[in-house]
Amino acid sequence: MQIPIQKITHSRRSSVDFNHLPFGKIFSDHMLMVEYKDGKWNHPHILPYGPIPYAPSMAAIHYAQSIFEGLKAYYHSDGHVSIFRPDENFIRMNRSAERMSMPMIPEDLFIEGMLELVKLDHEWVPKEQGSSLYIRPVFFATDEIIGVKPSDSYHLIILSSPTQAYYSKPLRVRIETTFSRASRSGTGYAKAAGNYGGALYPTSLAQKDGFDQVLWSDAATNTMIEESGTMNVMFVVDDKLITPILTVSKLAGITRDSIIRLAKHWGIEVEERHVMIEEIIAGLKNGTVTEAFGTGTAANVAEIRTIALGEEEWSLKPADQYSLQNRLANTLMDIKYGREEDIFGWNKIVI
Ligand SMILES: *Cc1c(COP(=O)(O)O)cnc(C)c1O
């Protein structure tokens, strides 16, 4: 696939301080854009990153027929650049598209378009320890119509943003039993824009009370743990790795899948099943729950130190180098940066 490229005349790269990158605010020079119209995909093209004029009647902003993805490119010390498991993001994006009544994206367009874009902007893949280039595909309805129906036209845009190592302090999370993120038969498994807008208010209430995130419970019974923010969640209980089983209401994280595969490869027992709030609270009280953490592309692995339910809270022992979460996190990072053999074939080499 030959993709026409309209290059920027002056790169903005030299004005960016790669040692102080605010998350998601700096964008690399180019973006890829493709239009879907009248039942077919047009030819993709690459152009300078920048604003695009859209009509106020554009369907996506009224009824949220809009989905996205998030993945990363990593710089290897031998000069290679790779993208982590883009095929999985492609599959998930089309699963989201189906749920939102949007057309299927062709695989070569998504993968080759992304590779071409990252190759062109490879100077934007940060070389600093722990940093990476975040890649954001976004796909949305562009019909100029006020009417609740699937759009006839869409834009798929891929942009990218250099990001620094994500040093989060251990998280304080509160189990949310009043609001829910997704219902048992809703859109939770789709990376659909509306899911995230709806999560902001409950999250802000938790943040007002001094928590970093909510731990969502299931909407039907509020007795089971689902996930947290834009992360899946895992617990270490009696040396086993326990994580909520994927259902319609949960986002199937690629980091989650990678961690599970790595743990199983190491011979660690993994249980994907319903995780009851009650059992986690009991385990925090009697010490059988020894670790808790979130998994996602942005953070890789984020330690959960404190878990609250209502007015009560329980804290875990700080994770150290022997903690399962740190061993898993470090090995996964080493694979992504090419420091450890890519035994699962997860890295797609760009250059
Ligand atoms: C994106 C996302 C995740 C994590 O998925 P990864 O593929 O690991 O980045 C988890 N939960 C939600 C709600 C998400 O949007």
XYZ file of C-alpha atoms and ligand atoms in Angstrom:
366
model
C 0.000 0.000 0.000
C 1.485 3.307 -1.136
C 0.437 6.100 1.246
C 0.787 9.674 -0.027
C 2.636 11.843 2.477
C 2.301 15.580 2.902
C 5.343 16.398 5.015
C 5.608 19.245 7.504
C 8.000 21.975 6.446
C 9.490 22.505 9.916
C 9.482 19.773 12.534
C 8.314 20.854 15.992
C 10.525 18.207 17.536
C 13.448 20.443 18.495
C 11.114 22.622 20.615
C 10.015 19.652 22.746
C 11.734 18.898 26.055
C 11.790 15.100 26.047
C 12.825 15.073 29.711
C 9.604 16.798 30.761
C 6.746 15.453 28.718
C 3.269 16.194 30.026
C 1.032 13.170 29.325
C -1.048 13.431 26.156
C -0.362 17.094 25.360
C 2.462 16.895 22.839
C 1.800 15.430 19.415
C 4.284 14.305 16.814
C 4.558 16.017 13.441
C 2.196 13.877 11.381
C -1.108 12.051 11.506
C -2.711 9.459 9.269
C -6.189 10.077 8.010
C -8.667 7.923 6.081
C -12.232 8.600 5.115
C -14.999 6.027 4.816
C -17.842 7.170 2.605
C -20.617 5.712 0.460
C -19.846 2.170 1.559
C -16.139 2.230 0.846
C -12.783 3.208 2.266
C -10.899 5.975 0.520
C -7.134 5.970 0.203
C -5.290 6.863 3.435
C -2.930 9.806 3.529
C -0.434 11.230 5.977
C -0.455 14.940 6.688
C 0.824 17.389 9.313
C -0.847 17.011 12.719
C -3.277 19.863 13.242
C -6.875 20.982 13.608
C -9.533 19.876 11.136
C -12.734 21.816 10.516
C -15.910 19.833 11.323
C -19.569 20.819 11.214
C -21.413 21.389 14.510
C -23.947 18.832 13.271
C -21.278 16.112 13.031
C -22.879 12.897 14.291
C -20.018 11.757 16.560
C -20.250 14.710 18.936
C -24.018 14.321 19.406
C -24.473 10.590 19.907
C -20.922 9.346 20.568
C -20.555 7.047 17.613
C -16.849 7.195 18.280
C -14.252 4.627 19.323
C -10.519 4.659 19.959
C -7.460 2.565 20.706
C -4.223 3.061 22.612
C -0.881 1.358 22.074
C 2.797 2.195 22.197
C 6.006 2.197 20.164
C 9.277 1.573 22.004
C 12.855 2.489 21.175
C 15.384 -0.337 21.513
C 18.979 0.449 22.452
C 20.189 -1.134 19.172
C 18.230 1.493 17.221
C 15.159 -0.585 16.387
C 11.648 0.687 17.072
C 8.787 -1.721 17.708
C 5.059 -1.476 18.369
C 3.619 -3.779 21.010
C 0.942 -6.190 19.738
C -0.814 -3.870 17.240
C -2.691 -6.854 15.772
C -4.571 -7.143 19.055
C -5.548 -3.471 18.982
C -6.753 -3.954 15.426
C -8.994 -6.854 16.445
C -10.323 -4.939 19.452
C -11.009 -1.816 17.407
C -13.195 -3.776 15.013
C -14.977 -5.410 17.950
C -15.724 -1.885 19.206
C -16.742 -0.800 15.693
C -19.238 -3.643 15.404
C -20.805 -2.769 18.749
C -21.171 0.864 17.713
C -22.606 0.006 14.282
C -19.560 1.291 12.459
C -17.885 -0.212 9.372
C -15.064 -2.748 9.746
C -11.588 -1.314 9.318
C -9.389 -3.230 6.847
C -6.357 -4.774 8.531
C -3.720 -3.553 6.058
C -5.022 -0.023 6.344
C -4.786 -0.051 10.138
C -1.472 -1.902 10.532
C 0.448 -0.658 7.502
C -0.894 2.863 7.966
C 0.306 2.868 11.567
C 3.722 1.435 10.679
C 4.160 4.032 7.946
C 3.217 6.852 10.317
C 5.556 5.709 13.092
C 8.353 5.142 10.575
C 7.938 8.711 9.311
C 7.853 10.154 12.854
C 10.382 7.702 14.337
C 12.441 10.626 15.680
C 9.487 11.222 18.012
C 9.887 7.833 19.682
C 11.661 8.956 22.857
C 14.999 7.327 23.678
C 14.890 8.207 27.368
C 14.680 5.282 29.772
C 11.085 4.117 30.233
C 9.536 6.523 27.735
C 7.604 5.612 24.603
C 5.460 6.908 21.776
C 1.764 6.558 22.582
C -0.283 5.829 19.451
C -3.931 6.834 19.376
C -6.216 5.617 16.579
C -9.636 7.286 16.744
C -12.611 6.456 14.518
C -15.764 8.547 14.480
C -18.961 9.396 12.614
C -18.812 12.471 10.391
C -22.301 12.690 8.842
C -23.760 16.159 9.145
C -27.094 15.115 10.510
C -29.026 15.434 13.724
C -30.708 12.066 13.896
C -29.990 8.937 15.898
C -28.830 6.513 13.243
C -25.539 5.015 12.127
C -23.547 7.515 10.109
C -22.779 6.949 6.424
C -19.387 8.629 6.642
C -16.490 8.287 9.086
C -12.941 9.388 9.705
C -10.195 7.153 11.007
C -7.271 9.196 12.302
C -4.066 7.898 13.845
C -2.025 10.358 15.865
C 0.835 9.872 18.285
C 2.222 11.469 21.397
C 5.621 11.004 23.049
C 5.244 10.016 26.701
C 7.613 9.772 29.589
C 8.116 6.862 31.959
C 5.015 6.547 34.050
C 6.125 6.784 37.663
C 2.880 6.661 39.526
C 2.881 6.550 43.242
C 1.061 3.514 44.605
C -2.652 3.962 44.079
C -5.397 4.502 46.595
C -8.625 3.123 45.132
C -12.193 3.002 46.410
C -14.622 0.261 45.481
C -17.565 1.960 43.785
C -20.947 0.454 44.587
C -23.278 3.355 43.763
C -22.352 4.173 40.173
C -21.298 1.701 37.527
C -19.137 1.975 34.439
C -20.906 -0.560 32.257
C -23.928 -2.819 32.467
C -24.065 -6.581 31.973
C -25.266 -6.240 28.393
C -24.001 -2.768 27.526
C -20.964 -1.329 25.768
C -18.287 -1.885 28.431
C -16.171 -4.192 26.272
C -15.912 -1.548 23.552
C -13.381 1.277 23.717
C -16.289 3.583 22.943
C -15.975 7.294 23.752
C -19.175 7.471 25.792
C -17.954 4.919 28.329
C -15.225 7.307 29.406
C -17.346 10.454 29.645
C -19.726 8.554 31.901
C -16.921 7.467 34.224
C -15.676 10.976 34.943
C -18.246 12.018 37.534
C -17.992 8.989 39.876
C -14.202 9.160 39.552
C -14.162 12.842 40.458
C -16.230 12.088 43.590
C -13.654 9.493 44.658
C -10.837 11.930 43.918
C -12.495 14.577 46.075
C -12.255 12.078 48.931
C -8.537 11.570 48.324
C -8.554 8.481 46.097
C -6.796 8.127 42.768
C -9.342 5.897 41.108
C -12.475 3.862 41.636
C -12.588 0.087 41.515
C -15.783 -0.515 39.573
C -18.176 -3.205 40.714
C -20.696 -4.967 38.480
C -23.812 -2.937 37.721
C -26.324 -5.725 38.364
C -25.365 -6.751 41.898
C -22.490 -4.482 43.004
C -20.865 -7.539 44.576
C -18.085 -8.274 42.071
C -14.935 -6.361 41.142
C -14.706 -5.348 37.484
C -11.800 -3.026 36.670
C -10.352 0.395 37.422
C -10.180 3.550 35.305
C -8.471 2.481 32.105
C -6.845 -0.517 33.734
C -7.771 -4.116 34.382
C -7.168 -5.270 37.910
C -5.332 -8.250 39.420
C -4.758 -9.644 42.891
C -2.208 -12.016 44.339
C -3.962 -14.378 46.732
C -2.070 -17.320 48.278
C 0.584 -16.905 45.541
C -2.053 -17.265 42.821
C -2.815 -14.511 40.317
C -6.522 -13.744 40.384
C -8.311 -11.450 37.962
C -11.946 -10.794 37.037
C -13.034 -12.924 34.090
C -13.801 -11.029 30.876
C -17.478 -10.291 30.372
C -19.466 -7.899 28.189
C -18.992 -5.167 30.789
C -15.185 -5.305 30.895
C -12.530 -4.061 28.518
C -10.256 -6.886 27.367
C -6.874 -5.304 28.070
C -3.894 -6.388 25.991
C -1.627 -5.747 28.976
C -3.926 -8.022 31.012
C -3.559 -10.771 28.421
C 0.221 -10.319 28.247
C 0.611 -10.485 32.040
C -1.553 -13.617 32.229
C 0.443 -15.325 29.487
C 3.720 -14.416 31.121
C 2.565 -15.622 34.541
C 1.346 -18.937 33.097
C 4.623 -19.322 31.224
C 6.405 -19.008 34.577
C 4.181 -21.709 36.041
C 2.166 -19.378 38.211
C -1.409 -20.411 38.805
C -3.808 -17.928 37.213
C -7.523 -17.771 37.971
C -9.793 -15.793 35.675
C -13.116 -15.834 37.431
C -15.649 -13.671 39.204
C -13.891 -11.854 42.015
C -16.243 -11.007 44.867
C -15.781 -7.758 46.786
C -16.449 -9.735 49.962
C -13.615 -12.169 49.327
C -11.118 -9.382 48.600
C -12.082 -7.491 51.763
C -11.815 -10.700 53.812
C -8.423 -11.398 52.221
C -7.196 -7.882 52.997
C -8.272 -8.362 56.616
C -6.662 -11.784 57.088
C -3.585 -11.149 54.958
C -4.209 -13.709 52.180
C -4.459 -10.912 49.611
C -0.813 -9.873 49.357
C -0.783 -7.741 46.200
C -3.145 -5.733 44.050
C -2.372 -3.917 40.811
C -3.813 -2.461 37.649
C -2.664 -3.314 34.117
C -2.889 -1.095 31.039
C -0.857 0.353 28.183
C -0.281 3.719 29.863
C 1.049 2.450 33.193
C 2.097 -1.097 32.235
C 1.557 -2.217 35.844
C 0.374 0.161 38.584
C 0.623 -0.860 42.200
C -2.562 -0.578 44.258
C -1.585 0.097 47.870
C -4.876 0.993 49.511
C -8.386 -0.315 48.882
C -11.421 1.320 50.485
C -15.041 0.271 50.748
C -17.419 2.822 52.225
C -15.699 4.436 55.204
C -13.211 1.624 55.784
C -9.869 1.096 54.082
C -7.093 -1.487 54.081
C -3.490 -1.142 52.977
C -1.153 -3.696 51.475
C 2.549 -4.125 52.117
C 4.595 -2.031 49.624
C 5.629 -4.002 46.556
C 9.351 -4.793 46.410
C 11.629 -6.558 43.947
C 10.288 -9.959 45.039
C 6.669 -8.996 44.443
C 5.023 -10.844 41.593
C 3.743 -7.578 40.107
C 7.245 -6.114 39.860
C 8.730 -9.268 38.380
C 5.956 -9.397 35.783
C 6.135 -5.652 35.092
C 9.911 -5.668 34.642
C 9.938 -8.657 32.297
C 7.096 -7.230 30.224
C 8.973 -3.917 29.936
C 12.173 -5.754 29.008
C 10.323 -7.529 26.195
C 8.802 -4.261 24.944
C 12.212 -2.541 24.863
C 13.941 -5.499 23.243
C 16.097 -6.210 26.310
C 14.577 -9.653 26.748
C 13.885 -12.234 24.070
C 10.452 -11.722 22.522
C 9.419 -15.341 23.034
C 5.732 -14.659 22.341
C 6.364 -12.677 19.137
C 4.683 -9.556 20.512
C 6.901 -6.850 18.998
C 6.104 -5.565 15.527
C 9.348 -4.083 14.249
C 8.914 -0.655 12.590
C 12.561 0.079 11.815
C -7.785 0.541 27.455
C -8.416 0.042 28.698
C -7.829 -0.961 29.505
C -6.447 -1.496 29.256
O -6.259 -2.047 28.016
P -4.779 -2.233 27.444
O -4.987 -2.876 26.119
O -4.049 -3.104 28.397
O -4.189 -0.868 27.370
C -8.552 -1.435 30.584
N -9.761 -0.941 30.900
C -10.341 0.034 30.177
C -11.679 0.522 30.565
C -9.685 0.554 29.066
O -10.247 1.537 28.365
